[in-house]
Coordinates of N, CA and C in Angstrom, one line a residue:
P1 N -27.0 55.0 78.3 CA -27.6 56.2 79.0 C -28.2 55.9 80.3
W2 N -28.2 54.5 80.8 CA -28.9 54.1 82.1 C -27.8 53.2 83.1
D3 N -27.6 54.3 84.0 CA -26.6 53.9 84.8 C -26.8 52.5 85.4
I4 N -28.1 51.9 85.9 CA -28.2 50.9 86.4 C -27.7 49.7 85.6
I5 N -28.0 49.5 84.1 CA -27.5 48.8 83.2 C -26.1 48.9 83.2
N6 N -25.5 50.0 83.1 CA -24.0 50.0 82.8 C -23.2 49.3 84.0
D7 N -23.9 49.3 85.3 CA -23.5 48.7 86.7 C -23.7 47.0 86.4
V8 N -24.8 46.7 85.7 CA -25.0 45.4 85.6 C -23.9 44.8 84.5
M9 N -23.5 45.6 83.7 CA -22.5 45.2 82.7 C -21.3 45.5 82.8
D10 N -21.0 45.8 84.1 CA -19.5 46.2 84.4 C -19.1 47.4 83.5
G11 N -19.6 48.4 83.1 CA -19.1 49.6 82.5 C -19.7 49.7 80.7
G12 N -20.4 48.7 80.6 CA -21.2 48.8 79.1 C -20.4 47.8 78.2
L13 N -20.7 47.7 76.9 CA -20.2 46.9 75.8 C -18.9 47.4 75.7
G14 N -17.6 46.5 75.5 CA -16.3 46.8 75.3 C -16.3 46.6 73.5
S15 N -15.0 46.7 73.2 CA -14.7 46.5 71.8 C -14.5 44.7 71.5
G16 N -15.3 44.8 70.1 CA -15.6 43.5 69.8 C -16.7 42.8 70.6
E17 N -17.7 43.4 71.1 CA -18.8 42.5 71.9 C -20.1 43.0 71.5
M18 N -21.1 42.2 71.5 CA -22.3 42.5 70.9 C -23.4 42.4 71.9
G19 N -24.3 43.3 72.1 CA -25.8 43.3 72.7 C -26.8 43.3 72.1
V20 N -27.9 42.5 72.4 CA -29.1 42.5 71.6 C -30.2 42.7 72.7
F21 N -31.4 43.6 72.2 CA -32.4 43.8 72.6 C -33.5 42.9 72.0
V22 N -34.5 42.5 72.7 CA -35.2 41.4 72.1 C -36.8 41.8 72.7
A23 N -37.9 41.8 71.8 CA -39.0 42.3 72.1 C -39.9 41.8 70.9
P24 N -41.4 41.6 71.0 CA -42.1 41.8 70.1 C -42.2 43.0 69.1
A25 N -42.8 43.2 68.3 CA -43.1 43.9 67.2 C -43.7 45.2 67.8
G26 N -43.1 46.2 67.4 CA -43.8 47.5 68.2 C -43.6 48.0 69.7
I27 N -42.9 47.3 70.1 CA -42.6 47.3 71.5 C -41.7 48.4 72.1
G28 N -40.7 48.7 71.4 CA -39.8 49.6 71.6 C -38.2 49.3 71.5
K29 N -37.9 48.4 70.8 CA -36.5 47.6 70.3 C -35.8 49.0 69.4
S30 N -36.3 49.4 68.6 CA -35.7 50.6 67.8 C -35.4 52.0 68.7
M31 N -36.4 51.9 69.8 CA -36.3 53.1 70.6 C -34.7 53.0 71.7
A32 N -35.1 51.7 72.2 CA -33.7 51.7 72.7 C -32.3 51.6 72.4
L33 N -32.3 51.5 71.0 CA -31.2 51.7 70.1 C -30.8 52.9 70.0
V34 N -32.1 53.8 69.5 CA -31.8 55.0 69.7 C -31.2 55.8 71.0
N35 N -31.8 55.4 71.8 CA -31.3 56.2 73.4 C -29.8 55.9 73.5
I36 N -29.4 54.6 73.1 CA -27.9 54.3 73.3 C -27.2 54.9 72.3
A37 N -27.4 55.2 71.2 CA -26.8 55.8 69.8 C -26.9 57.5 70.3
A38 N -27.8 58.0 70.4 CA -28.2 59.3 71.1 C -27.2 59.9 72.3
D39 N -27.1 59.2 73.2 CA -26.5 59.2 74.4 C -24.9 59.4 74.1
A40 N -24.3 58.4 73.3 CA -22.9 58.1 72.8 C -22.6 59.2 71.9
A41 N -23.3 59.6 71.1 CA -23.4 60.9 70.1 C -22.8 62.2 71.2
K42 N -23.7 62.3 71.9 CA -23.9 63.5 72.8 C -22.6 63.4 73.6
K43 N -21.7 62.4 74.3 CA -20.6 62.5 74.7 C -19.5 62.5 74.0
G44 N -19.8 62.3 72.7 CA -18.5 62.7 71.6 C -18.0 61.6 71.0
L45 N -18.6 60.6 71.1 CA -18.6 59.5 70.1 C -19.0 59.4 68.9
N46 N -18.1 58.8 68.1 CA -18.6 58.6 66.5 C -19.5 57.3 66.5
V47 N -20.8 57.5 66.2 CA -21.5 56.7 66.0 C -22.5 56.1 64.6
I48 N -22.5 54.9 64.0 CA -23.0 54.8 63.3 C -24.6 53.9 63.4
Y49 N -25.6 54.3 62.7 CA -26.8 53.6 63.1 C -27.4 53.1 61.8
Y50 N -27.2 51.9 61.7 CA -28.2 51.0 60.6 C -29.0 50.7 60.6
T51 N -30.0 51.2 59.8 CA -31.6 51.0 59.7 C -31.9 50.1 58.5
L52 N -32.5 49.2 58.7 CA -33.0 47.9 57.7 C -34.6 48.1 57.5
E53 N -35.2 48.9 58.3 CA -36.7 48.9 58.2 C -37.2 50.3 57.9
L54 N -36.8 51.2 58.8 CA -37.3 52.5 58.7 C -36.4 53.1 57.7
S55 N -36.8 54.6 57.3 CA -36.1 55.5 56.5 C -35.2 56.3 57.2
E56 N -34.1 56.8 56.6 CA -33.2 57.6 57.4 C -33.8 58.9 57.8
T57 N -34.8 59.3 57.1 CA -35.4 60.6 57.5 C -36.4 60.5 58.7
Y58 N -37.1 59.2 58.9 CA -38.0 58.9 59.9 C -37.2 58.3 61.2
V59 N -35.9 57.8 61.0 CA -35.1 57.5 62.2 C -34.5 59.1 62.4
G60 N -33.9 59.8 61.9 CA -33.4 61.0 62.3 C -34.5 61.8 62.9
A61 N -35.8 61.9 62.6 CA -36.8 62.6 63.3 C -36.7 61.9 64.9
R62 N -36.7 60.6 64.9 CA -36.6 60.0 66.4 C -35.5 60.6 67.2
F63 N -34.4 60.7 66.6 CA -33.1 61.2 67.1 C -33.5 62.7 67.6
D64 N -34.0 63.7 66.6 CA -34.5 64.9 66.8 C -35.2 65.1 68.2
S65 N -36.6 64.4 68.2 CA -37.4 64.2 69.1 C -36.8 64.3 70.7
H66 N -35.7 63.1 70.4 CA -35.2 62.7 71.9 C -34.2 63.7 72.4
Y67 N -33.6 64.4 71.5 CA -32.5 65.4 71.7 C -33.3 66.8 72.2
T68 N -34.4 67.1 71.8 CA -35.3 68.1 72.0 C -36.5 68.2 72.8
N69 N -36.7 66.8 73.3 CA -37.9 66.6 74.1 C -39.2 66.8 73.4
I70 N -39.1 67.1 71.9 CA -40.3 67.6 71.2 C -41.2 66.3 70.8
P71 N -42.4 66.1 70.8 CA -42.8 64.9 69.9 C -42.5 65.1 68.4
S72 N -42.3 63.9 67.8 CA -41.9 63.9 66.4 C -42.8 64.7 65.5
Q73 N -44.0 64.4 66.0 CA -45.0 65.2 65.0 C -45.1 66.6 65.0
D74 N -44.4 67.4 66.1 CA -44.3 68.6 66.2 C -43.3 69.0 65.9
L75 N -42.2 68.4 65.3 CA -40.7 68.9 65.1 C -40.9 70.0 64.0
K76 N -42.0 69.7 62.9 CA -41.9 70.9 61.9 C -42.1 72.0 62.4
F77 N -42.8 72.3 63.4 CA -43.1 73.5 63.9 C -41.9 74.3 64.8
H78 N -40.8 73.4 65.0 CA -39.6 74.0 65.9 C -38.2 73.7 65.3
Q79 N -38.3 73.9 64.1 CA -37.0 73.5 63.2 C -35.8 74.4 63.8
E80 N -36.0 75.6 64.1 CA -34.6 76.5 64.6 C -34.3 75.9 65.8
E81 N -35.5 75.5 66.8 CA -34.9 74.8 68.0 C -34.3 73.5 67.9
V82 N -34.5 72.6 67.0 CA -34.1 71.2 66.5 C -32.5 71.6 66.4
I83 N -32.2 72.5 65.3 CA -31.0 72.7 64.5 C -30.2 73.5 66.0
E84 N -30.6 74.3 66.7 CA -30.0 74.9 67.7 C -29.7 73.7 69.0
S85 N -30.6 72.7 69.2 CA -30.3 71.5 70.0 C -29.0 70.8 69.6
L86 N -29.1 70.5 68.0 CA -28.3 69.4 67.7 C -26.7 70.2 67.6
K87 N -26.5 71.4 67.7 CA -25.1 72.0 67.8 C -24.5 71.6 69.1
G88 N -25.2 71.0 70.2 CA -24.5 70.6 71.2 C -23.9 68.9 71.1
I89 N -24.2 68.5 70.0 CA -23.8 67.1 69.9 C -22.4 67.3 69.8
K90 N -21.5 66.5 70.4 CA -20.0 66.8 70.4 C -19.3 65.5 69.2
G91 N -20.2 64.3 69.3 CA -19.8 63.4 68.5 C -20.4 63.5 67.0
K92 N -20.1 62.3 66.2 CA -21.0 62.2 64.8 C -21.8 61.0 64.6
L93 N -22.6 61.4 63.9 CA -23.7 60.4 64.1 C -24.4 60.1 62.7
I94 N -23.9 59.4 62.1 CA -24.3 58.8 60.6 C -25.4 57.7 60.7
I95 N -26.5 58.2 60.1 CA -27.7 56.7 59.8 C -27.5 56.6 58.3
K96 N -27.5 55.2 58.2 CA -27.5 54.7 56.8 C -28.5 53.7 57.0
Y97 N -29.3 53.9 55.5 CA -30.6 53.3 55.5 C -30.2 51.8 54.2
Y98 N -30.7 50.7 54.4 CA -30.7 49.8 53.7 C -32.3 48.7 53.3
P99 N -32.4 48.8 52.2 CA -33.9 47.9 52.4 C -33.7 46.8 52.9
T100 N -35.0 46.4 53.4 CA -35.1 45.0 54.4 C -34.5 43.7 53.3
K101 N -33.6 42.7 54.0 CA -32.9 41.8 53.6 C -32.4 42.1 52.3
T102 N -31.7 43.3 52.0 CA -30.8 43.4 50.5 C -29.3 43.4 51.2
A103 N -29.1 43.8 52.6 CA -27.8 44.1 52.7 C -27.4 42.8 53.6
T104 N -26.1 42.4 53.5 CA -25.4 41.5 54.2 C -24.6 42.0 55.5
V105 N -24.0 41.3 56.2 CA -22.6 41.7 57.1 C -21.6 42.2 56.2
N106 N -21.5 41.7 55.1 CA -20.4 42.2 54.1 C -20.5 43.7 53.7
T107 N -22.1 43.7 53.2 CA -22.4 45.2 53.2 C -22.1 46.2 54.2
I108 N -22.2 46.1 55.2 CA -21.9 46.8 56.9 C -20.4 47.0 56.7
A109 N -19.7 45.7 56.4 CA -18.1 46.0 56.5 C -18.0 46.7 55.4
A110 N -18.3 46.8 54.3 CA -17.7 47.8 53.1 C -18.2 49.2 53.3
H111 N -19.1 49.3 54.2 CA -19.5 50.8 54.4 C -18.8 51.2 55.7
L112 N -18.4 50.4 56.3 CA -17.5 50.6 57.6 C -16.1 51.2 57.3
D113 N -15.7 50.1 56.2 CA -14.1 50.7 55.5 C -14.5 52.1 54.8
K114 N -15.4 52.2 54.1 CA -15.5 53.6 53.5 C -15.3 54.9 54.7
C115 N -16.1 54.5 55.6 CA -16.2 55.6 56.8 C -14.9 55.6 57.4
V116 N -14.1 54.5 57.6 CA -12.8 54.8 58.1 C -11.8 55.6 57.1
M117 N -11.9 55.4 55.8 CA -11.3 56.0 55.1 C -11.4 57.3 54.7
Q118 N -12.7 57.6 55.3 CA -12.9 59.4 55.1 C -12.8 60.0 56.6
G119 N -12.1 59.0 57.3 CA -11.9 59.8 58.5 C -13.0 59.8 59.6
A120 N -14.0 59.1 59.3 CA -15.2 58.7 60.5 C -15.1 57.7 60.9
K121 N -14.1 56.6 61.6 CA -13.9 55.6 62.2 C -15.0 55.4 63.5
P122 N -15.6 54.7 63.4 CA -17.0 54.5 64.5 C -16.4 54.2 65.7
D123 N -16.7 54.6 66.8 CA -16.6 54.1 68.3 C -17.8 53.3 68.7
L124 N -18.9 53.4 67.8 CA -20.1 52.1 68.2 C -20.9 52.0 67.1
V125 N -21.3 50.7 66.7 CA -22.2 50.5 65.9 C -23.5 50.0 66.3
L126 N -24.6 50.4 65.8 CA -26.1 50.1 65.9 C -26.7 49.6 64.9
L127 N -27.0 48.5 65.1 CA -28.1 48.0 63.5 C -29.6 47.6 64.0
D128 N -30.5 48.4 63.5 CA -31.8 47.9 63.5 C -32.7 47.3 62.6
Y129 N -32.6 46.2 62.2 CA -31.9 45.2 63.3 C -31.5 44.1 62.5
A130 N -30.7 43.1 63.2 CA -29.7 42.0 62.6 C -30.8 41.2 61.8
D131 N -32.0 40.5 62.4 CA -33.0 39.5 61.6 C -33.2 40.0 60.2
L132 N -33.0 41.3 59.7 CA -33.5 41.7 58.5 C -32.3 41.8 57.7
L133 N -30.9 41.4 58.3 CA -29.9 41.3 57.3 C -30.0 39.9 56.4
R134 N -29.6 39.6 55.3 CA -29.7 38.5 54.2 C -28.4 37.8 54.6
D135 N -28.4 36.3 54.6 CA -27.1 35.4 54.8 C -26.3 35.6 53.9
T136 N -24.8 35.9 54.1 CA -23.9 36.2 52.8 C -24.0 34.7 51.7
G137 N -24.4 33.7 52.4 CA -24.4 32.3 51.4 C -25.4 31.9 51.1
V138 N -26.6 32.7 51.2 CA -27.8 32.0 50.6 C -28.7 33.4 50.0
K139 N -28.9 33.0 48.4 CA -29.5 33.6 47.7 C -31.3 33.9 48.2
G140 N -31.9 34.9 47.7 CA -33.5 34.8 48.0 C -33.8 35.1 49.7
S141 N -35.1 35.1 49.9 CA -35.5 35.3 51.3 C -35.9 34.3 51.9
V142 N -35.7 33.0 51.6 CA -35.7 31.9 52.6 C -35.0 31.8 53.9
R143 N -35.5 31.5 55.0 CA -34.8 31.7 56.1 C -34.9 30.5 57.1
N144 N -33.7 30.1 57.7 CA -34.0 29.0 58.8 C -32.8 29.5 60.0
D145 N -33.1 28.2 60.8 CA -32.0 28.7 62.1 C -30.8 28.9 62.0
I146 N -30.3 28.0 60.6 CA -28.6 27.8 60.1 C -28.2 29.2 59.9
M147 N -29.3 29.7 59.0 CA -29.1 31.0 58.3 C -28.9 32.4 59.2
L148 N -30.1 32.3 60.1 CA -29.8 33.4 61.4 C -28.8 33.1 62.0
G149 N -28.4 31.9 62.5 CA -27.5 31.9 63.4 C -26.0 32.4 62.6
N150 N -25.9 32.0 61.4 CA -24.8 32.6 60.6 C -24.7 34.1 60.6
I151 N -25.7 34.9 60.5 CA -25.8 36.2 60.5 C -25.4 36.8 61.9
Y152 N -25.9 36.1 62.9 CA -25.5 36.5 64.1 C -23.7 36.3 64.5
E153 N -23.3 35.2 64.1 CA -22.0 34.7 64.3 C -21.0 35.7 63.3
E154 N -21.5 36.1 62.1 CA -20.8 37.0 61.1 C -20.8 38.4 61.8
L155 N -22.2 38.8 62.3 CA -21.5 40.3 63.1 C -21.2 40.2 64.3
R156 N -21.1 39.2 65.1 CA -20.1 39.5 66.3 C -18.6 39.4 65.7
G157 N -18.5 38.6 64.6 CA -17.0 38.8 64.0 C -16.7 40.0 63.5
L158 N -17.7 40.7 63.0 CA -17.3 42.0 62.7 C -16.9 43.1 63.7
A159 N -17.5 42.8 64.9 CA -17.4 43.6 65.7 C -15.8 43.3 66.4
G160 N -15.6 42.0 66.5 CA -14.1 41.7 66.7 C -13.0 42.1 65.9
T161 N -13.3 42.1 64.4 CA -12.5 42.7 63.3 C -12.1 44.1 63.5
Y162 N -13.4 44.9 63.6 CA -13.4 46.1 64.0 C -12.9 47.0 65.0
Q163 N -12.8 46.1 66.0 CA -12.7 46.2 67.5 C -13.7 47.3 68.0
I164 N -15.0 47.4 67.7 CA -16.0 47.9 68.2 C -17.1 47.4 68.8
P165 N -18.0 47.9 69.7 CA -19.1 47.3 70.3 C -20.2 47.7 69.1
I166 N -21.1 46.5 69.3 CA -22.3 46.4 68.0 C -23.7 46.3 69.1
W167 N -24.4 46.7 68.9 CA -25.7 46.9 69.6 C -27.0 46.2 68.1
T168 N -27.5 45.5 68.9 CA -28.7 45.1 67.4 C -29.9 44.9 68.3
A169 N -30.9 44.3 67.5 CA -32.3 44.0 68.1 C -32.8 42.8 67.5
S170 N -33.6 42.1 68.0 CA -34.3 40.9 67.4 C -35.6 40.5 68.1
Q171 N -36.2 39.9 67.2 CA -37.8 39.8 67.4 C -38.1 38.6 68.2
T172 N -39.2 38.6 69.0 CA -39.5 37.3 70.2 C -40.8 36.8 69.5
N173 N -41.3 35.7 69.5 CA -42.2 35.0 69.1 C -43.6 35.5 69.5
R174 N -44.8 35.3 68.9 CA -46.0 36.0 69.2 C -46.4 36.1 70.5
S175 N -46.3 34.7 71.1 CA -46.6 34.5 72.5 C -46.2 35.4 73.5
A176 N -45.0 36.2 73.2 CA -44.1 37.1 74.0 C -45.2 38.4 74.4
I177 N -45.9 38.6 73.5 CA -46.7 39.8 73.7 C -47.5 39.7 75.1
D178 N -47.8 38.5 75.3 CA -48.9 38.4 76.7 C -47.9 38.2 78.0
S179 N -46.7 38.2 77.7 CA -45.5 38.1 78.9 C -45.2 39.4 79.7
E180 N -45.7 38.9 80.9 CA -45.3 40.5 81.7 C -43.5 40.4 81.7
V181 N -42.7 39.4 82.0 CA -41.5 39.2 81.4 C -40.9 38.3 80.4
I182 N -40.3 38.7 79.5 CA -39.6 37.9 78.4 C -38.5 37.2 78.5
Q183 N -38.6 35.8 78.4 CA -37.7 34.8 78.7 C -37.1 34.3 77.5
A184 N -35.8 33.6 77.5 CA -35.1 33.3 76.4 C -36.1 32.4 75.4
D185 N -36.7 31.7 76.1 CA -37.5 30.7 75.3 C -38.5 31.3 74.4
K186 N -38.8 32.6 74.4 CA -39.5 33.4 73.5 C -38.7 34.1 72.3
I187 N -37.7 33.9 72.0 CA -36.8 34.5 71.1 C -37.4 33.9 69.9
A188 N -37.5 34.5 68.7 CA -37.9 33.7 67.5 C -36.7 33.3 66.5
D189 N -37.1 32.4 65.9 CA -36.2 31.3 64.7 C -35.3 31.0 65.3
S190 N -34.3 31.5 66.0 CA -32.8 30.7 66.1 C -32.3 31.0 67.7
Y191 N -32.0 29.9 68.2 CA -31.3 30.0 69.7 C -30.1 30.5 69.6
A192 N -29.3 30.6 68.2 CA -27.9 31.1 68.0 C -27.7 32.5 68.7
K193 N -29.0 33.3 68.4 CA -28.8 34.6 69.0 C -28.4 34.6 70.3
V194 N -28.8 33.8 71.2 CA -28.5 33.5 72.5 C -27.0 33.6 72.5
M195 N -26.4 32.4 71.8 CA -25.3 31.8 72.2 C -24.1 32.9 71.7
N196 N -24.6 33.9 70.7 CA -23.3 34.6 70.0 C -23.5 35.9 70.7
A197 N -24.4 36.5 71.5 CA -24.5 37.9 72.3 C -23.8 37.8 73.7
D198 N -23.2 38.9 74.1 CA -22.7 39.0 75.4 C -23.5 39.5 76.2
L199 N -24.9 40.1 75.7 CA -25.7 40.8 76.7 C -27.1 40.5 75.8
I200 N -27.9 40.3 76.7 CA -29.5 40.0 76.0 C -30.2 40.8 76.8
I201 N -31.1 41.7 76.5 CA -32.1 42.6 77.1 C -33.4 42.3 76.7
S202 N -34.5 41.8 77.5 CA -35.6 41.7 76.6 C -36.5 42.9 77.1
V203 N -37.6 43.4 76.1 CA -38.4 44.6 76.7 C -39.7 43.9 76.7
S204 N -40.4 44.3 77.5 CA -42.0 43.6 77.5 C -42.8 45.0 77.9
R205 N -44.1 45.2 77.2 CA -45.0 46.4 77.4 C -46.4 45.8 77.1
K206 N -47.4 45.7 77.8 CA -48.5 45.4 77.7 C -49.4 46.6 77.5
D207 N -50.8 46.3 77.3 CA -51.6 47.4 76.6 C -51.5 48.6 77.8
T208 N -51.6 48.3 79.1 CA -51.6 49.1 80.2 C -50.5 49.7 80.4
D209 N -49.3 49.1 80.1 CA -48.0 49.6 80.1 C -48.0 51.1 78.9
K210 N -48.6 50.7 77.8 CA -48.5 51.6 76.8 C -49.4 52.9 77.1
L211 N -50.4 52.9 77.8 CA -51.1 53.8 78.3 C -50.5 54.8 79.3
N212 N -49.7 54.0 80.0 CA -48.8 54.6 81.3 C -47.4 55.0 81.1
D213 N -47.1 54.7 79.8 CA -45.5 55.1 79.4 C -44.6 54.2 80.3
T214 N -44.8 52.9 80.5 CA -44.1 52.0 81.3 C -43.9 51.0 80.3
A215 N -42.7 50.2 81.1 CA -42.0 49.1 80.5 C -41.1 48.3 81.3
R216 N -40.9 47.1 81.2 CA -39.8 46.2 82.1 C -38.5 45.6 81.1
F217 N -37.5 46.2 81.7 CA -36.3 45.6 81.1 C -35.6 44.3 81.9
H218 N -35.5 43.3 81.2 CA -35.1 42.0 81.9 C -33.7 41.7 81.3
I219 N -32.8 41.2 82.1 CA -31.3 41.0 81.6 C -31.4 39.3 81.5
M220 N -31.6 39.0 80.2 CA -31.9 37.7 79.9 C -30.4 36.9 80.1
K221 N -29.2 37.5 79.3 CA -28.1 37.0 79.4 C -27.0 37.8 79.8
N222 N -26.0 37.6 80.6 CA -25.1 38.5 80.9 C -23.7 38.0 81.0
R223 N -22.9 38.1 80.0 CA -21.6 37.5 80.3 C -20.6 38.2 81.4
F224 N -21.1 39.5 81.8 CA -20.1 40.6 82.7 C -20.6 40.1 84.0
G225 N -21.6 39.5 84.4 CA -21.8 39.3 85.7 C -23.4 38.6 85.8
Q226 N -24.1 39.4 86.9 CA -25.4 38.6 87.0 C -26.3 38.9 86.1
D227 N -27.4 37.7 85.9 CA -28.6 38.0 85.1 C -29.7 37.8 85.8
G228 N -30.9 37.8 84.9 CA -32.2 37.4 85.7 C -32.4 38.5 86.2
M229 N -32.2 39.7 86.2 CA -32.9 40.9 86.8 C -34.1 41.5 86.0
T230 N -35.1 42.3 86.6 CA -36.0 43.0 85.7 C -36.1 44.4 86.3
F231 N -36.0 45.5 85.5 CA -36.0 46.7 86.0 C -37.2 47.5 85.2
P232 N -37.8 48.0 86.2 CA -39.0 49.0 85.7 C -38.6 50.2 84.5
A233 N -39.3 50.2 83.7 CA -38.7 51.7 82.9 C -40.0 52.5 82.6
K234 N -39.6 53.6 82.1 CA -40.3 54.7 81.9 C -40.2 55.2 80.2
M235 N -41.0 54.7 79.3 CA -40.7 54.8 77.8 C -41.9 55.9 77.5
N236 N -41.4 57.2 77.1 CA -42.2 57.8 76.3 C -42.1 57.8 74.8
T237 N -43.0 57.1 74.1 CA -42.6 57.0 72.4 C -43.1 58.2 72.0
N238 N -43.6 59.0 72.2 CA -43.9 60.5 71.5 C -42.5 61.0 71.3
K239 N -41.9 61.1 72.3 CA -40.5 61.8 72.5 C -39.2 60.9 72.5
G240 N -39.4 59.6 72.6 CA -38.0 58.8 72.2 C -37.5 58.5 73.3
I241 N -38.0 58.8 74.6 CA -37.0 58.9 76.0 C -37.4 57.6 76.9
I242 N -36.1 56.9 76.9 CA -36.5 55.8 77.8 C -35.7 56.2 79.2
E243 N -36.2 55.8 80.5 CA -35.5 56.2 81.9 C -36.0 54.9 82.6

């Protein structure tokens, strides 16, 4: 939904490619994914949004706020307006929830197969977020660099197999909270995330940004062209809108 980012990416993610938003907890990774998904569905694309952290109802409310410009806490007072607004969505939006660390990339693949069989082949997949997947070869919740690296490799392979673009998000380490602009050395756990992604955008917001509804988007990695640029942004967390 952001023309300046599309220009940097030479048009956006293509089939088989993967983009990643990175940021500390509570900064706006999920909101960025919602903005992309909402814009794609509005333009007529079939979109699947997998959530591994928040419930389908909560994520759905974020989409309702984005489409109607109504704060999420006020949606219950404007149900008819929400329903009327959603009639203008040309594409199909599916929100699917899996509990944290219960789903694997194979779980996602099985659901994609089911959607294809039911005539809902996706044009775009968003996963919120990949760090909360479980490695297919490991039982339990123990994590290390190799496991996370495997997950991102499998996710990139999934994009190639189904020939769809995939957007996901990842955590940074704690020191990134105080950063004006977040660089690659702040990515938590595994550098394999950087190696497997086609595009990585970091999102940074300090306390003053939260008060002023501002943020910074930094192009950390870009296989499509130039990187290293930082773009100022407006981020309205009540309405889920990023400009």
